[in-house]
Coordinates of C-alpha atoms and ligand atoms in Angstrom, one line a residue:
M17 CA 4.9 18.6 23.8
P18 CA 4.2 15.4 26.0
S19 CA 7.0 13.0 25.0
C20 CA 7.1 9.6 26.2
R21 CA 10.6 8.7 24.9
E22 CA 11.4 6.4 27.5
G23 CA 8.5 4.5 27.9
V24 CA 4.9 4.6 28.7
R25 CA 2.0 3.8 31.4
G26 CA -0.3 1.1 30.8
V27 CA -3.8 1.7 30.5
Y28 CA -4.6 -0.2 33.5
G29 CA -2.0 1.9 35.4
T30 CA 0.5 -0.4 35.8
S31 CA 4.2 0.2 33.9
I32 CA 4.6 -2.0 30.3
K33 CA 7.0 -3.0 28.3
Q34 CA 7.3 -0.9 24.9
S35 CA 7.9 -3.6 22.6
G36 CA 6.0 -6.3 23.7
S37 CA 2.8 -6.8 25.8
L38 CA 2.9 -8.7 29.2
R39 CA 0.6 -10.8 31.0
T40 CA -0.8 -10.8 34.3
E41 CA -0.4 -13.7 37.0
I42 CA -4.0 -14.5 35.6
G43 CA -2.6 -14.9 32.1
K44 CA -4.6 -12.2 31.0
L45 CA -3.0 -9.7 28.3
M46 CA -2.0 -6.2 29.1
P47 CA -1.8 -4.5 26.1
T48 CA 0.9 -1.9 24.8
E49 CA 0.1 1.7 24.7
L50 CA 1.3 2.8 21.4
H51 CA 1.6 6.4 20.7
H52 CA 2.7 8.9 17.6
W53 CA 5.9 9.9 16.4
I54 CA 6.3 13.6 16.3
N55 CA 9.3 15.5 15.6
G56 CA 11.8 12.6 16.5
Q57 CA 10.1 11.7 19.6
K58 CA 7.1 9.3 20.7
V59 CA 4.0 11.5 21.5
A60 CA 1.7 9.9 23.7
G61 CA -1.4 11.0 22.3
G62 CA -5.0 12.0 24.1
K63 CA -6.6 9.2 26.1
S64 CA -10.0 9.9 25.2
R65 CA -9.8 8.4 21.4
V66 CA -7.9 5.0 21.6
G67 CA -8.4 1.7 19.0
E68 CA -7.8 -1.4 19.9
V69 CA -4.8 -3.3 17.9
F70 CA -5.4 -7.1 17.5
N71 CA -3.5 -10.2 17.1
P72 CA -5.4 -11.8 14.6
A73 CA -4.5 -15.3 15.5
T74 CA -5.4 -15.3 19.3
G75 CA -8.0 -12.6 18.6
E76 CA -6.7 -10.9 21.9
I77 CA -5.9 -7.2 22.0
T78 CA -2.3 -6.7 21.9
S79 CA -2.1 -2.7 22.0
L80 CA -3.9 0.2 22.3
V81 CA -3.3 3.1 19.6
P82 CA -4.0 6.7 20.2
F83 CA -6.0 8.6 17.7
A84 CA -4.9 11.9 16.9
N85 CA -7.3 14.9 17.2
E86 CA -7.1 18.2 15.1
D87 CA -4.8 20.0 17.6
E88 CA -2.4 16.8 17.5
V89 CA -2.3 16.5 13.6
K90 CA -1.7 20.2 13.4
Q91 CA 1.3 20.0 15.8
A92 CA 2.8 17.5 13.6
V93 CA 2.0 20.0 10.2
D94 CA 3.8 22.6 11.9
V95 CA 6.6 20.5 12.7
A96 CA 7.0 19.2 9.1
K97 CA 6.8 22.7 8.1
D98 CA 9.4 24.0 10.3
A99 CA 11.8 20.8 9.5
L100 CA 11.3 21.6 5.5
L101 CA 13.3 24.8 5.5
S102 CA 16.6 23.1 6.0
W103 CA 15.6 19.4 4.7
S104 CA 14.7 20.8 1.4
A105 CA 17.9 22.7 1.2
T106 CA 19.9 19.7 1.9
P107 CA 21.8 18.4 -0.9
P108 CA 20.0 15.4 -2.6
I109 CA 23.6 13.3 -2.2
Q110 CA 23.3 13.7 1.4
R111 CA 19.3 12.7 1.8
A112 CA 20.6 9.8 -0.4
R113 CA 23.0 8.7 2.5
V114 CA 20.2 8.9 4.8
M115 CA 18.7 6.5 2.3
F116 CA 21.6 4.0 2.3
R117 CA 21.8 3.9 5.9
F118 CA 18.3 3.4 6.2
K119 CA 18.1 0.1 3.8
A120 CA 21.1 -1.0 5.8
L121 CA 18.9 -0.5 9.0
I122 CA 15.7 -1.9 7.4
E123 CA 17.9 -5.5 6.4
E124 CA 19.5 -5.5 10.1
N125 CA 16.3 -5.7 11.4
M126 CA 14.2 -7.1 8.9
D127 CA 13.2 -10.4 11.2
E128 CA 12.0 -7.7 13.8
I129 CA 10.0 -5.5 11.4
A130 CA 8.4 -8.8 9.7
S131 CA 7.2 -9.8 13.5
L132 CA 5.7 -7.0 13.8
V133 CA 3.9 -7.2 10.2
S134 CA 2.8 -10.2 11.3
S135 CA 1.6 -10.0 14.9
E136 CA -0.7 -7.1 14.1
H137 CA -1.9 -8.4 10.4
G138 CA -1.8 -12.3 10.8
K139 CA -0.1 -13.3 7.3
I140 CA 2.7 -15.6 7.5
L141 CA 6.2 -14.4 8.6
D142 CA 7.9 -15.1 4.9
D143 CA 5.2 -13.2 3.1
A144 CA 5.7 -10.3 5.6
R145 CA 9.8 -10.3 4.8
G146 CA 8.5 -10.4 1.0
S147 CA 6.6 -7.3 1.5
I148 CA 9.1 -6.0 3.3
T149 CA 11.7 -6.5 0.7
R150 CA 8.9 -4.7 -2.0
G151 CA 9.3 -2.2 0.1
L152 CA 13.2 -2.0 0.6
E153 CA 13.4 -1.7 -3.2
V154 CA 11.7 1.6 -3.2
V155 CA 14.6 3.1 -0.2
E156 CA 17.3 1.4 -3.0
F157 CA 15.5 3.4 -5.7
A158 CA 15.4 6.6 -3.4
C159 CA 19.2 5.9 -2.6
G160 CA 20.0 7.2 -6.8
I161 CA 17.4 10.4 -5.8
P162 CA 20.8 12.6 -7.0
H163 CA 20.4 11.2 -10.5
L164 CA 16.5 11.3 -10.3
L165 CA 16.1 15.0 -9.8
K166 CA 18.6 15.7 -12.6
G167 CA 16.6 18.7 -14.4
D168 CA 16.8 19.5 -18.2
F169 CA 19.0 22.1 -20.1
T170 CA 18.8 23.3 -23.2
G171 CA 21.4 26.1 -24.4
Q172 CA 20.6 28.9 -27.1
V173 CA 17.0 28.4 -26.8
G174 CA 17.3 32.0 -28.2
T175 CA 20.8 34.2 -29.1
N176 CA 22.5 34.2 -25.8
V177 CA 19.8 32.9 -24.3
D178 CA 19.6 29.1 -22.2
S179 CA 16.5 27.2 -20.5
Y180 CA 16.7 24.7 -17.5
S181 CA 14.3 23.0 -15.4
L182 CA 14.8 22.0 -11.9
R183 CA 12.5 19.4 -9.9
Q184 CA 11.9 21.0 -6.1
P185 CA 10.2 19.7 -3.4
V186 CA 6.5 20.1 -3.0
G187 CA 6.6 20.6 0.7
V188 CA 4.6 18.8 3.2
C189 CA 3.5 15.4 2.1
A190 CA 0.7 13.5 4.2
G191 CA 0.5 9.5 3.3
I192 CA -2.5 7.4 4.4
T193 CA -2.1 3.7 3.9
P194 CA -3.9 0.7 4.4
F195 CA -3.9 -2.4 6.8
N196 CA -2.9 -5.1 4.5
F197 CA 0.9 -4.1 3.9
P198 CA 1.8 -2.0 7.1
A199 CA 5.5 -1.6 6.0
M200 CA 5.5 -2.0 2.0
I201 CA 2.7 0.7 1.6
P202 CA 4.4 3.3 3.7
L203 CA 7.8 2.7 2.2
W204 CA 6.2 3.1 -1.2
M205 CA 5.6 6.7 -0.2
F206 CA 7.7 8.4 2.3
P207 CA 11.3 7.4 1.3
L208 CA 10.7 9.0 -2.1
S209 CA 9.4 11.8 -0.9
V210 CA 11.8 12.6 1.7
A211 CA 14.8 12.0 -1.0
C212 CA 13.0 14.4 -2.9
G213 CA 13.6 17.3 -0.1
N214 CA 9.7 16.8 1.3
T215 CA 8.7 16.5 5.0
F216 CA 6.3 13.8 5.6
I217 CA 3.4 13.1 8.0
L218 CA 2.4 9.1 7.9
K219 CA -1.3 8.3 9.1
P220 CA -1.1 4.0 9.1
S221 CA -3.6 2.0 9.2
E222 CA -4.9 2.0 13.2
K223 CA -5.1 -1.7 12.6
D224 CA -1.6 -2.5 12.6
P225 CA 0.5 0.7 13.5
S226 CA 3.6 -0.8 15.2
C227 CA 5.6 -1.7 12.3
P228 CA 5.3 2.3 10.6
L229 CA 6.0 3.2 14.2
R230 CA 9.5 1.3 14.1
L231 CA 9.8 2.3 10.6
A232 CA 10.3 5.9 11.7
E233 CA 12.7 5.1 14.4
L234 CA 15.1 3.4 11.5
F235 CA 14.8 6.3 9.7
Q236 CA 15.8 8.6 12.7
E237 CA 18.6 6.1 13.8
A238 CA 19.6 6.2 9.9
G239 CA 20.1 10.0 10.1
G240 CA 16.8 11.1 9.3
P241 CA 16.5 14.7 11.1
D242 CA 13.6 15.3 13.6
G243 CA 10.5 16.4 11.8
V244 CA 11.2 15.3 8.5
L245 CA 9.0 11.8 9.1
N246 CA 6.4 12.0 11.6
V247 CA 3.9 9.3 12.1
V248 CA 0.3 10.2 13.5
N249 CA -2.3 7.8 14.5
G250 CA -5.9 7.7 14.2
D251 CA -9.5 7.5 12.0
K252 CA -11.4 9.7 9.8
V253 CA -10.9 12.6 12.1
T254 CA -7.1 12.3 12.2
V255 CA -7.6 12.2 8.3
D256 CA -9.9 14.7 7.7
A257 CA -7.5 17.2 9.6
L258 CA -4.6 16.5 7.2
L259 CA -6.9 16.6 4.3
N260 CA -8.3 20.2 5.3
D261 CA -4.8 21.6 7.1
P262 CA -3.5 24.2 4.3
G263 CA -0.1 23.3 5.7
V264 CA -0.3 20.1 3.5
D265 CA 0.4 20.1 0.2
A266 CA 0.1 16.5 -1.3
V267 CA -1.4 13.8 -0.1
S268 CA -0.9 9.7 -1.0
F269 CA -3.6 7.4 -0.4
V270 CA -3.5 3.8 -0.5
G271 CA -6.8 1.8 0.8
S272 CA -10.4 0.9 -0.4
T273 CA -12.2 2.7 -3.2
P274 CA -15.2 4.7 -1.6
I275 CA -12.2 6.0 0.6
A276 CA -10.1 6.6 -2.6
E277 CA -12.4 8.8 -3.9
Y278 CA -13.5 10.8 -1.0
V279 CA -9.9 11.7 0.2
Y280 CA -9.3 12.2 -3.8
S281 CA -12.2 14.9 -3.8
T282 CA -11.6 16.3 -0.8
A283 CA -7.7 17.2 -0.8
A284 CA -8.0 18.3 -4.6
A285 CA -11.0 20.7 -3.4
S286 CA -8.5 22.3 -0.9
G287 CA -5.8 22.6 -3.9
K288 CA -3.6 19.5 -2.8
R289 CA -1.6 17.5 -4.9
V290 CA -3.6 13.6 -4.6
Q291 CA -3.0 10.6 -5.7
A292 CA -5.6 7.9 -4.5
L293 CA -5.3 4.3 -5.2
G294 CA -8.3 2.1 -4.7
G295 CA -9.6 -1.7 -4.5
A296 CA -9.5 -4.1 -6.9
K297 CA -11.0 -7.3 -8.5
N298 CA -8.3 -8.9 -10.5
H299 CA -9.3 -11.4 -12.8
M300 CA -6.6 -14.2 -14.0
V301 CA -7.6 -15.6 -17.7
V302 CA -6.7 -19.1 -18.2
M303 CA -6.5 -20.2 -21.8
P304 CA -7.1 -23.9 -22.8
D305 CA -3.4 -23.9 -23.8
A306 CA -2.1 -23.2 -20.8
D307 CA 0.2 -25.0 -18.6
F308 CA -2.5 -26.3 -15.7
D309 CA -0.3 -27.1 -13.4
Q310 CA 1.4 -24.0 -13.3
A311 CA -1.7 -21.7 -13.5
T312 CA -3.0 -23.9 -10.4
D313 CA 0.1 -23.0 -8.7
A314 CA -0.1 -19.4 -9.5
L315 CA -4.0 -19.3 -8.5
M316 CA -3.2 -20.8 -4.8
G317 CA -0.6 -18.3 -4.1
A318 CA -2.4 -15.1 -5.9
A319 CA -5.9 -16.1 -4.3
Y320 CA -4.7 -17.6 -0.8
G321 CA -1.7 -15.7 0.0
S322 CA -1.6 -13.1 2.4
A323 CA -5.1 -14.5 2.8
G324 CA -6.4 -12.8 0.1
E325 CA -5.8 -9.5 1.9
R326 CA -4.0 -8.1 -1.1
C327 CA -4.9 -5.4 -3.6
M328 CA -3.4 -7.5 -6.4
A329 CA -4.5 -11.0 -5.0
V330 CA -6.4 -12.6 -8.0
S331 CA -10.0 -12.9 -7.1
V332 CA -11.5 -14.4 -10.4
A333 CA -10.1 -17.1 -12.4
V334 CA -12.1 -16.9 -15.7
A335 CA -11.6 -20.3 -17.3
V336 CA -11.7 -20.1 -21.1
G337 CA -13.4 -22.9 -22.8
E338 CA -12.4 -26.5 -21.7
S339 CA -9.8 -25.2 -19.4
A340 CA -12.6 -24.7 -16.8
Q341 CA -12.9 -28.6 -15.6
P342 CA -9.3 -29.5 -15.3
L343 CA -8.9 -26.4 -13.3
V344 CA -11.3 -26.8 -10.9
E345 CA -10.5 -30.4 -10.2
K346 CA -6.7 -29.7 -9.9
L347 CA -7.6 -26.2 -7.3
A348 CA -10.2 -28.3 -5.2
P349 CA -7.9 -30.6 -3.1
R350 CA -5.1 -27.8 -2.9
V351 CA -7.3 -25.1 -1.6
S352 CA -8.9 -28.0 1.0
G353 CA -5.3 -28.6 1.9
L354 CA -4.1 -25.3 2.1
K355 CA -2.2 -25.2 5.7
I356 CA -3.8 -22.6 8.0
G357 CA -1.9 -21.3 11.2
P358 CA -0.6 -18.4 13.2
Y359 CA 2.5 -16.8 11.9
T360 CA 4.6 -18.2 14.5
D361 CA 3.9 -21.9 12.8
P362 CA 6.6 -22.2 10.1
E363 CA 4.8 -24.7 8.1
A364 CA 1.8 -22.3 7.9
E365 CA 0.6 -21.1 4.2
M366 CA -2.3 -18.9 5.0
G367 CA -2.9 -16.8 8.3
P368 CA -6.0 -15.8 9.8
I369 CA -8.1 -12.5 8.9
V370 CA -6.7 -9.0 9.8
S371 CA -10.2 -8.3 12.3
K372 CA -13.1 -10.2 13.5
G373 CA -15.4 -7.8 11.3
A374 CA -13.5 -8.6 8.4
L375 CA -14.0 -12.0 9.0
E376 CA -17.8 -12.0 9.6
R377 CA -18.0 -9.7 5.8
I378 CA -16.4 -12.3 4.2
K379 CA -18.4 -15.1 5.6
T380 CA -21.6 -12.9 4.7
L381 CA -20.3 -12.2 1.2
V382 CA -19.8 -16.2 0.9
D383 CA -23.4 -17.0 2.2
A384 CA -24.7 -14.7 -0.2
G385 CA -22.8 -16.7 -2.9
V386 CA -24.2 -19.7 -2.3
A387 CA -27.7 -18.2 -2.1
Q388 CA -27.4 -16.6 -5.7
G389 CA -26.4 -19.9 -6.9
A390 CA -22.9 -20.1 -7.4
K391 CA -21.3 -23.7 -6.3
L392 CA -19.0 -23.7 -3.3
V393 CA -16.9 -26.4 -4.1
V394 CA -14.6 -26.0 -1.3
D395 CA -16.2 -24.1 1.8
G396 CA -13.9 -22.8 4.8
R397 CA -16.6 -21.2 6.6
Q398 CA -16.3 -23.7 9.8
T399 CA -12.4 -23.8 10.2
T400 CA -11.6 -23.4 13.4
L401 CA -7.8 -24.1 15.3
Q402 CA -7.1 -26.1 18.0
G403 CA -5.7 -23.7 20.7
Y404 CA -7.0 -20.5 18.9
E405 CA -10.2 -20.9 18.6
D406 CA -10.6 -17.2 19.4
G407 CA -8.5 -16.1 16.2
F408 CA -10.0 -14.9 12.9
F409 CA -9.4 -17.6 10.9
L410 CA -11.5 -18.6 8.0
G411 CA -10.4 -21.9 5.4
G412 CA -9.8 -21.2 1.9
C413 CA -13.2 -20.9 -0.1
L414 CA -13.7 -22.1 -4.1
F415 CA -16.4 -21.2 -6.0
D416 CA -17.6 -22.2 -9.7
D417 CA -20.2 -21.2 -12.0
V418 CA -20.0 -17.5 -10.8
T419 CA -22.0 -15.0 -12.7
P420 CA -21.1 -11.1 -13.1
D421 CA -24.6 -10.3 -11.5
M422 CA -23.8 -12.2 -7.9
D423 CA -22.5 -10.1 -5.1
I424 CA -19.4 -12.4 -4.6
Y425 CA -18.4 -11.0 -8.4
K426 CA -19.7 -7.2 -8.0
E427 CA -18.0 -6.8 -4.4
E428 CA -14.0 -6.6 -3.8
I429 CA -14.4 -9.8 -1.0
F430 CA -10.6 -9.5 0.1
G431 CA -10.2 -12.9 1.6
P432 CA -9.3 -16.3 0.6
V433 CA -12.1 -16.6 -1.8
L434 CA -11.7 -17.0 -5.3
S435 CA -14.3 -17.5 -8.0
V436 CA -14.1 -19.6 -11.1
M437 CA -16.3 -17.7 -14.1
R438 CA -16.6 -20.1 -17.5
V439 CA -16.4 -18.3 -20.6
P440 CA -16.8 -19.8 -24.3
D441 CA -13.9 -17.7 -25.9
Y442 CA -11.2 -15.4 -25.3
E443 CA -13.0 -12.5 -26.5
S444 CA -15.6 -13.0 -23.5
A445 CA -12.8 -13.2 -21.0
L446 CA -11.0 -9.9 -22.5
K447 CA -14.9 -8.2 -22.5
L448 CA -15.4 -9.3 -18.6
V449 CA -12.2 -7.9 -17.6
C450 CA -12.8 -4.9 -19.5
D451 CA -16.5 -4.3 -18.4
N452 CA -15.1 -4.8 -14.7
P453 CA -15.4 -1.0 -13.1
Y454 CA -12.0 -2.1 -11.2
G455 CA -8.4 -1.9 -12.9
N456 CA -5.6 -2.5 -10.8
G457 CA -4.3 -6.0 -11.9
T458 CA -4.6 -9.1 -14.3
A459 CA -3.0 -11.6 -15.7
I460 CA -3.6 -14.2 -18.7
F461 CA -2.0 -17.8 -18.5
T462 CA -1.3 -19.3 -22.0
R463 CA 1.1 -20.1 -24.4
D464 CA -0.3 -18.3 -27.4
G465 CA 2.2 -15.1 -27.9
D466 CA -0.5 -13.7 -30.0
A467 CA -3.1 -14.1 -27.3
A468 CA -0.8 -12.7 -24.7
R469 CA 0.0 -9.6 -26.7
D470 CA -3.4 -9.2 -27.5
F471 CA -4.3 -8.9 -24.1
T472 CA -1.6 -6.4 -22.9
V473 CA -2.8 -4.2 -25.3
R474 CA -6.5 -4.3 -25.3
S475 CA -7.2 -4.9 -21.5
N476 CA -8.0 -1.3 -19.8
I477 CA -6.2 -2.3 -16.8
G478 CA -3.1 -0.8 -15.2
M479 CA -0.9 -3.8 -14.1
V480 CA -0.8 -6.8 -16.4
G481 CA 1.0 -10.2 -16.0
V482 CA 1.6 -13.1 -18.8
N483 CA 1.9 -16.2 -17.2
V484 CA 2.8 -13.8 -14.0
P485 CA -0.3 -14.1 -11.5
I486 CA 0.6 -10.8 -9.4
P487 CA 2.3 -8.3 -11.6
V488 CA 3.6 -6.1 -8.8
P489 CA 6.0 -3.7 -10.9
V490 CA 9.7 -3.6 -9.5
A491 CA 10.3 0.0 -7.4
Y492 CA 11.9 1.5 -10.8
H493 CA 8.9 1.1 -12.9
S494 CA 5.4 2.4 -11.1
F495 CA 2.4 1.1 -9.6
G496 CA -1.2 1.9 -10.2
G497 CA -4.1 1.0 -11.4
W498 CA -6.9 2.4 -14.1
K499 CA -10.7 3.0 -13.9
R500 CA -12.2 3.0 -10.0
S501 CA -8.8 1.6 -8.8
M502 CA -7.2 4.9 -8.9
F503 CA -8.1 8.4 -8.8
G504 CA -5.4 11.2 -10.0
T505 CA -3.1 10.8 -12.3
S506 CA 0.2 9.9 -10.7
N507 CA 1.2 6.3 -9.7
T508 CA 3.3 5.4 -6.7
H509 CA 7.0 5.0 -7.0
G510 CA 9.0 4.8 -9.8
M511 CA 9.9 7.9 -12.2
D512 CA 5.9 8.9 -11.7
G513 CA 6.5 8.8 -8.0
V514 CA 9.4 11.5 -8.5
R515 CA 7.2 13.4 -10.8
F516 CA 4.4 13.5 -8.2
Y517 CA 6.5 14.6 -5.2
T518 CA 8.6 17.2 -6.9
R519 CA 7.7 20.5 -9.0
I520 CA 9.0 21.7 -12.1
K521 CA 10.5 24.7 -12.3
T522 CA 11.6 26.2 -15.8
V523 CA 14.4 28.9 -16.2
T524 CA 15.0 30.9 -18.7
A525 CA 17.8 33.1 -18.6
R526 CA 19.4 35.5 -20.5
W527 CA 22.6 37.3 -19.6
P528 CA 23.2 41.0 -20.6
S529 CA 25.7 41.6 -23.2
G530 CA 25.3 45.2 -23.2
I531 CA 22.7 45.2 -26.2
R532 CA 19.5 46.7 -25.3
Q533 CA 16.4 44.8 -26.9
G534 CA 14.1 47.6 -26.3
A535 CA 10.5 46.8 -24.7
D536 CA 8.6 44.1 -26.8
F537 CA 4.8 44.2 -26.0
S538 CA 4.1 40.8 -28.1
I539 CA 4.3 37.7 -26.5
P540 CA 8.0 37.1 -26.4
T541 CA 9.5 34.7 -29.0
L542 CA 13.1 34.2 -28.7
K543 CA 15.3 34.8 -31.7
Ligands
LIG209 P1 -9.7 1.5 4.1 O1 -9.8 2.4 2.8 O2 -10.7 1.1 5.3 O3 -8.7 2.3 5.1 C1 -7.2 3.1 4.2 C2 -6.8 4.4 5.1 O4 -8.0 4.8 5.4 C3 -6.8 3.8 6.8 O5 -5.5 4.6 7.3 C4 -7.7 4.2 7.3 O6 -7.6 4.7 8.8 C5 -8.3 5.3 6.5 N1 -9.9 5.3 6.7 C6 -10.7 4.4 6.7 N2 -12.2 5.3 6.5 C7 -12.2 6.0 6.6 C8 -13.0 7.6 6.2 N3 -13.9 6.9 6.2 N4 -12.6 8.3 6.0 C9 -11.1 8.9 5.9 N5 -10.1 8.0 5.9 C10 -10.6 6.3 6.4 O7 -8.7 0.4 3.7 P2 -8.1 -1.1 4.6 O8 -9.6 -1.8 5.0 O9 -7.2 -0.8 5.2 O10 -7.4 -1.6 3.1 C11 -7.9 -2.4 2.2 C12 -8.1 -2.0 1.3 O11 -7.3 -1.2 0.5 C13 -8.6 -2.8 -0.2 O12 -9.6 -2.0 -0.9 C14 -7.7 -3.0 -1.1 O13 -7.8 -3.3 -2.1 C15 -7.1 -1.7 -0.8 N6 -5.8 -1.5 -1.5 C16 -5.2 -0.8 -2.3 C17 -4.0 -1.1 -2.9 C18 -3.7 -0.4 -4.1 O14 -2.4 -0.3 -4.3 N7 -4.5 -0.2 -5.1 C19 -3.0 -1.4 -2.3 C20 -3.5 -2.0 -0.8 C21 -4.8 -2.5 -0.4

């Protein structure tokens, strides 16, 4: 297996640093060459299929990432299958100890990991640290794996017959993750999967692969045996190779809805266990009795934090009755005054968009909103930053008078664009939420306990907040949407994660007492 453990050669033939790109004398950035991580080693990967990784704040290419082909994926699957034999037989308490060390290493290296997230995604450092902490919580949950794997036991299900169930690993698991949380979402998946005794192949987003590669190194440093956690970088070819490889037993996917649906149907058709989380359009209902200052603060963070590139971002504010006017009046100056900057600016509240393509797509949708008659109260399309003219920056945009037929309502924009929709009453707000094809998250802001309770019961959405705008469940609950935000039956992490990454085996046992039962030709009923 080709290894580049000690460093790789730069694309332009010059030797380059692993931990950061170098500049030539004329100031041109020399991109770092990234790698795969297979069997506890950096593996260079072929040169024929390579992706460019950008610093979204400067627009510069900082790294080149190899895209694995079918043979390289097969190599990773074979390694994961080999490692499964001893790892699945390792006592859960020993697997938990690896998790404890891994948790400590993530904490020790928090700043470095946050920089890797921010430099390739663009989000501000505080936000990156917060997302890593949310992933760390799953590692903490996985530290309790001996307890979580405890099965059930019933004595005397019949005379001298006992029954008990075991949770056993599923086998080789694959995780395919999106760009917007390069630490948190891989951490939703592999720590729990490997703690359950599986081995894992992670295919992170090709837009920000450096953080997942670093996490794999830390897992090894924590005592994770070679081959238990592997990272293959790539695109659709790589994903398809994982979905079609008979050696892969389970697939966890998080990303956009069309790809989630494709991954779900393709992997399920080849007999794999699949959980596939998709896109979102999250509504926050603001009732006339809400605290408008609190609701405005909540909307600012939930709509514009991480430049709106969160699956739980609020992209629609549903203003009920007379709440619309004060809400828009309070929001407008706050959106115009958003501090936009690169992640290196400690004052910045919002960074750039992840890529030029995504920036153009968002601007096109904003144009469509204007053309289709929505009122653009704050227009961030012309935003540029001095010294960062080539960065992918977009100012916050605020629309009012948005209606359900408009593209800005129908599409998941995934950018810093908030649509205010005016409805006459609570029932109309609830209907809007329930009629939307997505069902990831929603929230209600109110002082009325009755309205809040009704909303939590009747909304057909997977995660609901009451005066909490981004109700992302903690690690020991589970995360997942309804409707077109999720395909499959199992949420991620929490006990749903344990169930997804294990198979139940139920044993019914009788120890012969010397009394023969004789042959029984009817279905056994224990007496
Ligand atoms: P994406 O669907 O484009 O990519 C996700 C993953 O799928 C990546 O690893 C990518 O390489 C791979 N992929 C892309 N196209 C593919 C194809 N044609 N065939 C096979 N694999 C393919 O998503 P993204 O742009 O990286 O992330 C943003 C999306 O993810 C948004 O829709 C967001 O709502 C969603 N998301 C959902 C959740 C959730 O929990 N529901 C969380 C985060 C992000």
